[in-house]
PDB file of C-alpha atoms in Angstrom:
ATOM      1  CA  UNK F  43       0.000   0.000   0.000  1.00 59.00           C
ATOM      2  CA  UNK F  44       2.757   2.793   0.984  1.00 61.00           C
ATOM      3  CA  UNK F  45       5.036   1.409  -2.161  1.00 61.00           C
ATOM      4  CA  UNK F  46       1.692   2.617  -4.254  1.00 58.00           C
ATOM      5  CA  UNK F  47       0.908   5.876  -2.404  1.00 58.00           C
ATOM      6  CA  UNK F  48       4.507   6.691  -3.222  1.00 58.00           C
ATOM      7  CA  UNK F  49       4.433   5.718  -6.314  1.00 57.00           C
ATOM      8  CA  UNK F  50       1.419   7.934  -7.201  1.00 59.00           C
ATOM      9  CA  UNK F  51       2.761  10.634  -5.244  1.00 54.00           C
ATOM     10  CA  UNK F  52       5.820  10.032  -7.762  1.00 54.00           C
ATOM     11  CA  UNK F  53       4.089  10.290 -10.789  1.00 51.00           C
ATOM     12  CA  UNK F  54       1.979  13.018 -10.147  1.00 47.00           C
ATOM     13  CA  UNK F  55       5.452  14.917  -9.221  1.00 51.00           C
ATOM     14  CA  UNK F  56       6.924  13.759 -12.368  1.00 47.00           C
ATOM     15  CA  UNK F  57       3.799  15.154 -14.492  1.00 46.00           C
ATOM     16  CA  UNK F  58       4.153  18.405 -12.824  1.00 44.00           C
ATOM     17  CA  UNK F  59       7.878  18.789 -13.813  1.00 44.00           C
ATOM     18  CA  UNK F  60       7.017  17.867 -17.394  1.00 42.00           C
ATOM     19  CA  UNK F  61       4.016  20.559 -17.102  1.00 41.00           C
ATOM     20  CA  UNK F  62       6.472  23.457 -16.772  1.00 48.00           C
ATOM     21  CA  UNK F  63       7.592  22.769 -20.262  1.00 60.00           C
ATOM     22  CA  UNK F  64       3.944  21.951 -21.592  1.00 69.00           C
ATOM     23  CA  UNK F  65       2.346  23.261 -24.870  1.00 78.00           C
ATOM     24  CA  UNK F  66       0.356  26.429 -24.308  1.00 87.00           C
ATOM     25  CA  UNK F  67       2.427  27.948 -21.065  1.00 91.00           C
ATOM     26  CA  UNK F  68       3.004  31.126 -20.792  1.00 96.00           C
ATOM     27  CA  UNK F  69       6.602  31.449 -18.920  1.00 95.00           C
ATOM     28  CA  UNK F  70       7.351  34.781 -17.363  1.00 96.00           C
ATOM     29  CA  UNK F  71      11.199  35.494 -16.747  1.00 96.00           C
ATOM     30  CA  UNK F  72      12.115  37.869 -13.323  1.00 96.00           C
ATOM     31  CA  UNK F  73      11.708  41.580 -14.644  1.00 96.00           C
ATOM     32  CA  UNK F  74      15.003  42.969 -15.475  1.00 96.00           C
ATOM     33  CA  UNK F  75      16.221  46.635 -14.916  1.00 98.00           C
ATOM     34  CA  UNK F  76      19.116  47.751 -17.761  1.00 98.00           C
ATOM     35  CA  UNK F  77      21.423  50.143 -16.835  1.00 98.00           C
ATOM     36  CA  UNK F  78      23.478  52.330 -18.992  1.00 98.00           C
ATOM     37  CA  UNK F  79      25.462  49.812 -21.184  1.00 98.00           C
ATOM     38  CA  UNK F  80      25.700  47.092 -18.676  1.00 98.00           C
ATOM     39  CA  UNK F  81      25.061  43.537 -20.698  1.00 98.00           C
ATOM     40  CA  UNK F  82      22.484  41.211 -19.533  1.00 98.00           C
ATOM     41  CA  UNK F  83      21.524  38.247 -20.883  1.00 98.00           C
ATOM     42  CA  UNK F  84      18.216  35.298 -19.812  1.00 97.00           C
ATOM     43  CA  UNK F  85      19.438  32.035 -20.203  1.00 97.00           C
ATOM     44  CA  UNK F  86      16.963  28.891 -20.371  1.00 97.00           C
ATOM     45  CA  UNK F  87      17.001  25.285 -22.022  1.00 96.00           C
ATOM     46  CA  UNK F  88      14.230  23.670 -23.462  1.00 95.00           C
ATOM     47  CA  UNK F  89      15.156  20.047 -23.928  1.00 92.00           C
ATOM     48  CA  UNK F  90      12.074  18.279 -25.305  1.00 91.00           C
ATOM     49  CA  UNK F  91      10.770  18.659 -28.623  1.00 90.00           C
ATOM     50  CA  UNK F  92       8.483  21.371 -29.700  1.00 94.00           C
ATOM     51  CA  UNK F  93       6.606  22.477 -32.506  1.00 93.00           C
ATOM     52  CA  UNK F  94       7.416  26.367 -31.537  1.00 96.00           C
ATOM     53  CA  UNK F  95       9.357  29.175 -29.346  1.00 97.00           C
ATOM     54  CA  UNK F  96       7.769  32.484 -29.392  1.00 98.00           C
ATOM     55  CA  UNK F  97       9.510  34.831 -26.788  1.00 98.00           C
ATOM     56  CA  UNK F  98       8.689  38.367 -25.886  1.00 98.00           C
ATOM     57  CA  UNK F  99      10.410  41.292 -24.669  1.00 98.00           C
ATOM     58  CA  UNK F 100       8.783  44.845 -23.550  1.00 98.00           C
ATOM     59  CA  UNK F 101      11.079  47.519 -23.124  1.00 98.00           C
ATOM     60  CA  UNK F 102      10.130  50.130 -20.552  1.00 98.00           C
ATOM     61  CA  UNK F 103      11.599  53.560 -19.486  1.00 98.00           C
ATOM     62  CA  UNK F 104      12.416  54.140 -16.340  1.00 98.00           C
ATOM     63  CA  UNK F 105      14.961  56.884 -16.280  1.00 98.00           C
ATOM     64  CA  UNK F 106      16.998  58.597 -19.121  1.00 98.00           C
ATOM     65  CA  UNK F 107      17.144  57.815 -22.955  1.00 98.00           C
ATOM     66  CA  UNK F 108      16.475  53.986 -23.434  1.00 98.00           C
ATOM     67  CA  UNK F 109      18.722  52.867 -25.781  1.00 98.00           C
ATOM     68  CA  UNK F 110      20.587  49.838 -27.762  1.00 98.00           C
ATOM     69  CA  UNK F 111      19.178  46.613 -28.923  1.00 98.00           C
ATOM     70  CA  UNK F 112      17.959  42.981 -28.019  1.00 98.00           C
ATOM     71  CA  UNK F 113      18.612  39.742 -29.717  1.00 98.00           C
ATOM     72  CA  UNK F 114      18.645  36.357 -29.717  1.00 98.00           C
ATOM     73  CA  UNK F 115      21.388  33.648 -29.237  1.00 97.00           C
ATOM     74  CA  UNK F 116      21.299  29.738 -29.839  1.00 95.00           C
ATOM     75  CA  UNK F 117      23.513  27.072 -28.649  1.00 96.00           C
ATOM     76  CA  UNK F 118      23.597  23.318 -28.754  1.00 95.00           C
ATOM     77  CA  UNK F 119      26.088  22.587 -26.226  1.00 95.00           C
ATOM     78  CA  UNK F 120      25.470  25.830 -23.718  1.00 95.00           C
ATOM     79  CA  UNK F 121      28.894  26.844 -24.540  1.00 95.00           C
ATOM     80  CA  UNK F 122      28.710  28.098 -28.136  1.00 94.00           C
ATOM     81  CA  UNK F 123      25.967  30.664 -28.965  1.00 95.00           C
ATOM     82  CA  UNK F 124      25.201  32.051 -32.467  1.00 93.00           C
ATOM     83  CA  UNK F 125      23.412  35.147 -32.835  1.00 95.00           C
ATOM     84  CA  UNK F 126      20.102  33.947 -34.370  1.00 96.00           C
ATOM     85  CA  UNK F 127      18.823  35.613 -37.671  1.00 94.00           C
ATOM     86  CA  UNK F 128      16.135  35.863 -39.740  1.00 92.00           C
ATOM     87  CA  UNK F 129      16.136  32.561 -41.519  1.00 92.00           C
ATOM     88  CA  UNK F 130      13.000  30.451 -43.767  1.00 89.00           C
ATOM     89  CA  UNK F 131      10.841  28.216 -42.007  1.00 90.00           C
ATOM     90  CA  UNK F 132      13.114  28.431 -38.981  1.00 93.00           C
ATOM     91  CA  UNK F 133      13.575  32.000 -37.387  1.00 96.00           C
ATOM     92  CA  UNK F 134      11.960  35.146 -37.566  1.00 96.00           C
ATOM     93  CA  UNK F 135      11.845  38.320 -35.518  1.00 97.00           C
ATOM     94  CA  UNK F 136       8.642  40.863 -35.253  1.00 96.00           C
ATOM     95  CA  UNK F 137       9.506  42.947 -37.104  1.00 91.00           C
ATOM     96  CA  UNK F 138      12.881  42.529 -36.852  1.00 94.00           C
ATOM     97  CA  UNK F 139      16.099  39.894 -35.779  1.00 95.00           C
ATOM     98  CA  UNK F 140      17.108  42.727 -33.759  1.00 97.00           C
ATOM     99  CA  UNK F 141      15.074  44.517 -31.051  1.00 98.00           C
ATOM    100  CA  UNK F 142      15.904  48.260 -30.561  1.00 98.00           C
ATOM    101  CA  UNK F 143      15.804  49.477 -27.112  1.00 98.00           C
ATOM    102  CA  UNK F 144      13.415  52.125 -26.595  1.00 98.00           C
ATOM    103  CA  UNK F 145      10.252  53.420 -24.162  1.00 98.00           C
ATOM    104  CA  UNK F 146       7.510  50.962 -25.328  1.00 98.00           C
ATOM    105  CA  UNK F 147       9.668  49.040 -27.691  1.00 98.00           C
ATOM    106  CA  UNK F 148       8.159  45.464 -28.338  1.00 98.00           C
ATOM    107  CA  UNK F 149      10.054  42.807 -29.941  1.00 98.00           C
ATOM    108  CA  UNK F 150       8.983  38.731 -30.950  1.00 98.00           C
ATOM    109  CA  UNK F 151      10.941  35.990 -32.219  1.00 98.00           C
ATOM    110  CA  UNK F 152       9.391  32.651 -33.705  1.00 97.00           C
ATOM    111  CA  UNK F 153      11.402  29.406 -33.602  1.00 96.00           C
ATOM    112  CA  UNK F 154      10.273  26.794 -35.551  1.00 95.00           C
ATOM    113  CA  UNK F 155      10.907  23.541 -34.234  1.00 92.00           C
ATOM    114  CA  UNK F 156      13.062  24.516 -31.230  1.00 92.00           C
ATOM    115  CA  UNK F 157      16.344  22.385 -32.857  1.00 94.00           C
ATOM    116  CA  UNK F 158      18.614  23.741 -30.464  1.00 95.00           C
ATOM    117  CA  UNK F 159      18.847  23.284 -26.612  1.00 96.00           C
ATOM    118  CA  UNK F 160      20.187  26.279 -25.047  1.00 97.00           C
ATOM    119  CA  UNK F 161      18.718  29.963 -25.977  1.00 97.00           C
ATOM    120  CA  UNK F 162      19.462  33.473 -24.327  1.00 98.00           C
ATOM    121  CA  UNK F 163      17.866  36.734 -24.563  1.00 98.00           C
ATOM    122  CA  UNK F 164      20.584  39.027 -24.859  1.00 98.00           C
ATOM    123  CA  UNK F 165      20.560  42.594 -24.063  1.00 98.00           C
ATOM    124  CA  UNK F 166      23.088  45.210 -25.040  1.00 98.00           C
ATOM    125  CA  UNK F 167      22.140  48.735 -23.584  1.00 98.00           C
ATOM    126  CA  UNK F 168      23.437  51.817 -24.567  1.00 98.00           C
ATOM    127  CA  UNK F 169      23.711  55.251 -23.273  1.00 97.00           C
ATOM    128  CA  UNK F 170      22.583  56.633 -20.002  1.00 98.00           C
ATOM    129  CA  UNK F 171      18.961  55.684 -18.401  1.00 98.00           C
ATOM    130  CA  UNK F 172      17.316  52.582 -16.790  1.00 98.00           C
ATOM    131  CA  UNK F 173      14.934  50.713 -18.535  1.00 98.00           C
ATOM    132  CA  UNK F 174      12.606  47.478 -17.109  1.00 98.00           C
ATOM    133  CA  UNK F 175      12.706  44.514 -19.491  1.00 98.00           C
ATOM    134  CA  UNK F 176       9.935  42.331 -19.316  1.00 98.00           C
ATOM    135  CA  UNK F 177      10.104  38.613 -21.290  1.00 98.00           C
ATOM    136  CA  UNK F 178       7.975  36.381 -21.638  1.00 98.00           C
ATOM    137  CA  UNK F 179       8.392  33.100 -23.674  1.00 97.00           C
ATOM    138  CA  UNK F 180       5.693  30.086 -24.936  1.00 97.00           C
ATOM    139  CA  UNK F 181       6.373  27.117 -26.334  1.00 96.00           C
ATOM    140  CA  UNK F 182       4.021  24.581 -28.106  1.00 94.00           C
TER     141      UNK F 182
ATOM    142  CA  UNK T 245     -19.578   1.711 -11.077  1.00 63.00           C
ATOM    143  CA  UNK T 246     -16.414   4.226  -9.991  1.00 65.00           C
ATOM    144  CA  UNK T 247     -14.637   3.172 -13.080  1.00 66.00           C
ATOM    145  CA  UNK T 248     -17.500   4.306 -15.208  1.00 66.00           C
ATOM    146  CA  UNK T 249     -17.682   7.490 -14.070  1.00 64.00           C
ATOM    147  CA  UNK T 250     -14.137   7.697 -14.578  1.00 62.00           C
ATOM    148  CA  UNK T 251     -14.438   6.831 -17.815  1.00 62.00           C
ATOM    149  CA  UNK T 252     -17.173   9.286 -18.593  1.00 65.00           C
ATOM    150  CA  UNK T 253     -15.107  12.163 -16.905  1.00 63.00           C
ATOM    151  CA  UNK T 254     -11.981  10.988 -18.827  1.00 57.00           C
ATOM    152  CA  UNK T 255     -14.115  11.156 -22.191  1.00 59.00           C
ATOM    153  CA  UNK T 256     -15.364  14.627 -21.873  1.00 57.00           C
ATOM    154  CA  UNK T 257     -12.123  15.835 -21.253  1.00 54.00           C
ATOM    155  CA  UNK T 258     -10.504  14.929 -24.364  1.00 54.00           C
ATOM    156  CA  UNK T 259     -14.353  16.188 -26.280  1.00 51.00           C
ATOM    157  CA  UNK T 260     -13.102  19.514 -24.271  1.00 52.00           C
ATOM    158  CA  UNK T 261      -9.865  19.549 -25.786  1.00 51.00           C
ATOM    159  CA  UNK T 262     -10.837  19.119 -29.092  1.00 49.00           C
ATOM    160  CA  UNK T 263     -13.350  21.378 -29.193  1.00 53.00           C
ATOM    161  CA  UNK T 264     -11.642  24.549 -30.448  1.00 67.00           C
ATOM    162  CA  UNK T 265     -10.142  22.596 -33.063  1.00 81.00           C
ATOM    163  CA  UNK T 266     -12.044  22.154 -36.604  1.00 89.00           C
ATOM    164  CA  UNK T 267     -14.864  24.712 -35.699  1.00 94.00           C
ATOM    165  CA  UNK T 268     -15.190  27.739 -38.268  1.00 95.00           C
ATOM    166  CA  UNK T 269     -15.778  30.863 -35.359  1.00 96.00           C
ATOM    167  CA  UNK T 270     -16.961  33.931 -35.603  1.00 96.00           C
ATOM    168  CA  UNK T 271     -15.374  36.996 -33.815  1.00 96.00           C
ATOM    169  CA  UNK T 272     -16.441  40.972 -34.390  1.00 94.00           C
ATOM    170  CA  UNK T 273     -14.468  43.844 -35.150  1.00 94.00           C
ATOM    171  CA  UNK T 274     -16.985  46.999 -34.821  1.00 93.00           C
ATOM    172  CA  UNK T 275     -17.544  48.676 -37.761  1.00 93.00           C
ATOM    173  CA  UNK T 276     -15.054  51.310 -39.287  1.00 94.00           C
ATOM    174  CA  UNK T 277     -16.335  54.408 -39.495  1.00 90.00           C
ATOM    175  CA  UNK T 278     -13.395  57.426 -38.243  1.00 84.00           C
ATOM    176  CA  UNK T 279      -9.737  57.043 -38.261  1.00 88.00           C
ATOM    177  CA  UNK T 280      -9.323  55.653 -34.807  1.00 88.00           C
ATOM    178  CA  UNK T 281      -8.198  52.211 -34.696  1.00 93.00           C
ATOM    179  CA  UNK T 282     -10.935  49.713 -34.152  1.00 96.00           C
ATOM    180  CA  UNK T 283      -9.501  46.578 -32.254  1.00 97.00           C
ATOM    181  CA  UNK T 284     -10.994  43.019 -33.127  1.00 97.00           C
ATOM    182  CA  UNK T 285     -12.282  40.324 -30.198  1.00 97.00           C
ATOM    183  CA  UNK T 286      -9.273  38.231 -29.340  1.00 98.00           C
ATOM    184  CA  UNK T 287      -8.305  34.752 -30.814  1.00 97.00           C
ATOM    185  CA  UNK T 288      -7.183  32.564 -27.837  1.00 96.00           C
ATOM    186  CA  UNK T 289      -5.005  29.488 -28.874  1.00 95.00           C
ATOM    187  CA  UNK T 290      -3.754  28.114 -26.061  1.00 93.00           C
ATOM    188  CA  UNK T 291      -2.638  24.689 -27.283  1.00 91.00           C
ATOM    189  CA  UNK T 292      -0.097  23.071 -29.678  1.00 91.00           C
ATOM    190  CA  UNK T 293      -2.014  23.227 -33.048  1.00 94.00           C
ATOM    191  CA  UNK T 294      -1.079  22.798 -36.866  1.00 93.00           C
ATOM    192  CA  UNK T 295      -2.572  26.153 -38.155  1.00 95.00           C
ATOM    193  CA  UNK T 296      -4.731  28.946 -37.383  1.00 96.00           C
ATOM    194  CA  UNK T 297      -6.694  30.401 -40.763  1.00 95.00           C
ATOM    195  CA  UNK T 298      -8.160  33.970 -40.805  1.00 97.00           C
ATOM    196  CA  UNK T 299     -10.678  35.068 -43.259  1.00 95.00           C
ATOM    197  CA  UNK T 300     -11.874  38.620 -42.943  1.00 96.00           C
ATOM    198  CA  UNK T 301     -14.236  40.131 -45.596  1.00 96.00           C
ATOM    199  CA  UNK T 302     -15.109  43.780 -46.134  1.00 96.00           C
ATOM    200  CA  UNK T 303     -18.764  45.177 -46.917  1.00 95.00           C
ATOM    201  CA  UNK T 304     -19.647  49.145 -47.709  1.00 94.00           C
ATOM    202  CA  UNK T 305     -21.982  50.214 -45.664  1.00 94.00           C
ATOM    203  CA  UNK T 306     -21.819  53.892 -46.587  1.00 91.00           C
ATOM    204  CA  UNK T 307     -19.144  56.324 -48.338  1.00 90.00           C
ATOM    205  CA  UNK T 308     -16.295  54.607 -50.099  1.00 91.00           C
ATOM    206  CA  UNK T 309     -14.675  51.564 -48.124  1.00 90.00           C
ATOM    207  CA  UNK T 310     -10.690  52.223 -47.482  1.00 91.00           C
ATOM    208  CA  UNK T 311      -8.229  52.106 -44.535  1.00 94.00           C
ATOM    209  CA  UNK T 312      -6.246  49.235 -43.287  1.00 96.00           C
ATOM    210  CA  UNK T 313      -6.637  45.707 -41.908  1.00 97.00           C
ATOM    211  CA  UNK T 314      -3.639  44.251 -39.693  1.00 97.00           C
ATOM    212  CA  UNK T 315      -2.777  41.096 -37.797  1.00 98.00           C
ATOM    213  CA  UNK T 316      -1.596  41.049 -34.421  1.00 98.00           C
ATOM    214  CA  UNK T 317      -0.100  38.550 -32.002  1.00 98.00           C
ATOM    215  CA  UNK T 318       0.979  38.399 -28.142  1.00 98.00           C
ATOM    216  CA  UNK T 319       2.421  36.088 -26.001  1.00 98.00           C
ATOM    217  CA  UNK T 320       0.774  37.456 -23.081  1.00 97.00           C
ATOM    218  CA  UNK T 321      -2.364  39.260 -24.345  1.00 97.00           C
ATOM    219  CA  UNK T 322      -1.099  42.198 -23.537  1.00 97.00           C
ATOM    220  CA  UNK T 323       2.144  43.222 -25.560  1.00 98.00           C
ATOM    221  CA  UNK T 324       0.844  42.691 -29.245  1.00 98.00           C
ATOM    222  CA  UNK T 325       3.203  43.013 -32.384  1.00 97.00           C
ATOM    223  CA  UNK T 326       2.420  43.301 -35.958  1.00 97.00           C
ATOM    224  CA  UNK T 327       3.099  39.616 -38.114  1.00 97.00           C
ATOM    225  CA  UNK T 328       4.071  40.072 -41.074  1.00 96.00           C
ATOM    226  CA  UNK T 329       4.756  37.104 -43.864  1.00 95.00           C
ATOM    227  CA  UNK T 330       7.444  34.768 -42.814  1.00 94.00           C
ATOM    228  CA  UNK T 331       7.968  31.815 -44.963  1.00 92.00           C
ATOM    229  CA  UNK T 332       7.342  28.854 -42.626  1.00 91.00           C
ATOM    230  CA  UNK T 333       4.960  30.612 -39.730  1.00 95.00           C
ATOM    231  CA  UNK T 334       3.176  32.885 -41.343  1.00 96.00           C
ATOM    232  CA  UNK T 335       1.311  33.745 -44.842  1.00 95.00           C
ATOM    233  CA  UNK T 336      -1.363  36.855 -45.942  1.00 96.00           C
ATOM    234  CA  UNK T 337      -3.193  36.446 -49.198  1.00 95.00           C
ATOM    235  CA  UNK T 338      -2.487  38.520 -50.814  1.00 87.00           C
ATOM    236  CA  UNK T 339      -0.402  40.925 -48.420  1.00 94.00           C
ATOM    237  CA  UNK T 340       0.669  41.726 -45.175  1.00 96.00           C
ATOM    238  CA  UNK T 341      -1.923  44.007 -45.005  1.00 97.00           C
ATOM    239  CA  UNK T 342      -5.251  44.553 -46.416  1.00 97.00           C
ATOM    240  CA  UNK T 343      -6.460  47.940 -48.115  1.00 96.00           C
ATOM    241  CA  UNK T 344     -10.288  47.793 -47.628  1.00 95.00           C
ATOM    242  CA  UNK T 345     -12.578  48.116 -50.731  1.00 94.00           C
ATOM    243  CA  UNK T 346     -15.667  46.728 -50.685  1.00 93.00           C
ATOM    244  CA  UNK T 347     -16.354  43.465 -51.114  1.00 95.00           C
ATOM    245  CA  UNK T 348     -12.226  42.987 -49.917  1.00 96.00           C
ATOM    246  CA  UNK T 349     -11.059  39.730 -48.948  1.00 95.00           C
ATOM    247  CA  UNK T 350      -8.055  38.741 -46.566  1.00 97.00           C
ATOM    248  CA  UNK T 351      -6.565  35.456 -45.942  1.00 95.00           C
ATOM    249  CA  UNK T 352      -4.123  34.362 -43.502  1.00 96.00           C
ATOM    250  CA  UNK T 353      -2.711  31.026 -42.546  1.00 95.00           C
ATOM    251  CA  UNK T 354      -0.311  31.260 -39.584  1.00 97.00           C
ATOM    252  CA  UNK T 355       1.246  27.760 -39.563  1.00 95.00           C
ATOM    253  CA  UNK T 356       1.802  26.282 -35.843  1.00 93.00           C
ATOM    254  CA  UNK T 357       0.157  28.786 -33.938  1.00 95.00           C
ATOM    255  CA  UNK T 358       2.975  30.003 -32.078  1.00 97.00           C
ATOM    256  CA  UNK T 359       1.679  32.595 -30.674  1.00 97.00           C
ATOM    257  CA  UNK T 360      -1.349  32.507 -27.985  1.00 97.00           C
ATOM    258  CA  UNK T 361      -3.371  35.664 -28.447  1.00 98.00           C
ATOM    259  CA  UNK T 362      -4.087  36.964 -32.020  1.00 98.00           C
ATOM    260  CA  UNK T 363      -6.392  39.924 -32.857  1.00 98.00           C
ATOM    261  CA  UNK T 364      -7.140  42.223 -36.038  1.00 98.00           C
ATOM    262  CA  UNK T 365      -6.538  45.735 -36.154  1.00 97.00           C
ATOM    263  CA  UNK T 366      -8.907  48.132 -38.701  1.00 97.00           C
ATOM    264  CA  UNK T 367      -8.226  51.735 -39.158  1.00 93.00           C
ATOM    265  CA  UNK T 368     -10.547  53.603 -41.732  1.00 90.00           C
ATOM    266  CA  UNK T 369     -11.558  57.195 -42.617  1.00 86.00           C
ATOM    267  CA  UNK T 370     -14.237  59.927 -41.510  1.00 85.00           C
ATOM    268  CA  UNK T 371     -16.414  59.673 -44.492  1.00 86.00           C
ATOM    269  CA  UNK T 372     -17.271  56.063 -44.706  1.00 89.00           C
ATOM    270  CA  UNK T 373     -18.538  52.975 -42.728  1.00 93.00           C
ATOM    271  CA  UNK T 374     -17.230  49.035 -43.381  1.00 95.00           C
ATOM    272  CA  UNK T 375     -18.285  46.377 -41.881  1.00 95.00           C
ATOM    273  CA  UNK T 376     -15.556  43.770 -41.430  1.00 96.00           C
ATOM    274  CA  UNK T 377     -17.091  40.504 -40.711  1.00 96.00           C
ATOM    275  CA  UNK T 378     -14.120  38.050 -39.584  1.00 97.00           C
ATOM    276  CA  UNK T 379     -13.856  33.917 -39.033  1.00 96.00           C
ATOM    277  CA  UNK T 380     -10.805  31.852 -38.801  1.00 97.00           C
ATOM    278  CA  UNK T 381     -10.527  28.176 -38.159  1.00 96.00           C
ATOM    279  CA  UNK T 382      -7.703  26.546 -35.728  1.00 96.00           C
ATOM    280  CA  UNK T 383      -6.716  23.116 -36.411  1.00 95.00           C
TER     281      UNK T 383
END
């Protein structure tokens, strides 16, 4: 009786770690504050396979001029990232590959597929103000 | 008896998840009729689907029909960018954006779904009023 309480107990753990990654959730990262041109970046892994990545960023001012420009990185390994770019029926940014940083600024990128394992969300400030970056990401 | 109702309760579950999928739906956009931007009700897909299909059609009601029709897309429902065509994720027939005549149709396939919220964006003029009558189909 306790070896099948546990068990059960087990797998509903088990479907609740494999719910983080489910279709159809809407995964918000910590807000971010960007200072002058101090890089950040928003690592995560997705290891299963997906039919899509959509992530989200929303730039907003806090103090100064917002300035400079968010993209996206890829890696297989976590130790090599490319700069992802507008590529057929694999990657595309709204409306660009390249977010520019500025008060309201919105920026989306679609993955198709998800081939890769590792992805960051990399921010390169410029100039002199704070600015709140808000990302969200979805897979399905 | 317990296993029955299990059953039953297991059954309509899967009915429930199907049940945005195949269905031709119907959502509004309020009729253009000044140059502020008229917003569309919002298409919710939630899940992991093949394709989402949007049909919107254009019909004078007074003055000459123009202005603009435009997709939209969020992750969140609240941040929403402007798609435009992407081989591979997403396709407008004939373009990104749709000058309204009358009798103007628009067709877009956005392949996957990747996105969860979608909604259409009309902007027309002072001297006329369209009716935009919009469906879409998620499968």
């Amino acid at each position: 009786m306790k070896k099948l309480i546990l068990l059960s107990f087990l797998l509903c753990a088990i479907s609740l770690i494999g719910y983080s990654q489910s279709p159809g959730v809407v995964k918000s990262f910590a807000l971010k504050t960007l200072t002058n041109t101090t890089a950040a970046t928003e690592d995560f892994t997705l290891t299963g396979s997906y039919k899509s990545l959509t992530i989200q960023v929303l730039c907003t001012n806090l103090t100064g001029t917002s300035a400079g420009i968010v993209t996206i990185d890829g890696s297989v390994d976590g130790v090599n990232y490319l700069a992802l770019t507008d590529t057929d029926c694999l990657f595309k940014g709204f409306t660009n590959d390249t977010l520019t940083i500025a008060n309201g600024a919105i920026g989306q990128w679609v993955m198709v597929g998800t081939p890769l394992k590792h992805y960051r969300i990399k921010y390169a400030p410029s100039g002199s103000h704070t600015t709140r970056a808000t990302a969200k990401l979805i897979i399905k | 008896m317990k296993k029955t109702i299990l059953f039953i309760g297991v059954m309509l579950l899967a009915l429930l998840s199907f049940a945005q999928t195949g269905v031709v739906k119907v959502i509004t956009l309020d009729t253009l009729d000044n140059t502020n931007p008229k917003t569309s009700q919002i298409i919710t897909a939630g899940g992991s689907y093949n394709s989402i299909a949007i049909v919107a059609k254009c019909t004078q009601l007074g003055g000459t029909s123009d202005g603009s029709l435009l997709l939209k897309a969020s992750v969140d429902g609240t941040s929403y960018q402007t798609v435009t065509s992407s081989t591979g994720i997403a396709n407008f027939f004939s373009n990104d954006t749709l000058t309204i005549t009358s009798g103007a149709i628009w067709n877009i396939v956005v392949k996957g779904a990747p996105w969860k919220y979608y909604e259409l964006v009309g902007m027309g003029t002072a001297n006329d009023t369209t009716l935009v009558t919009i469906k879409y189909i998620i499968k």
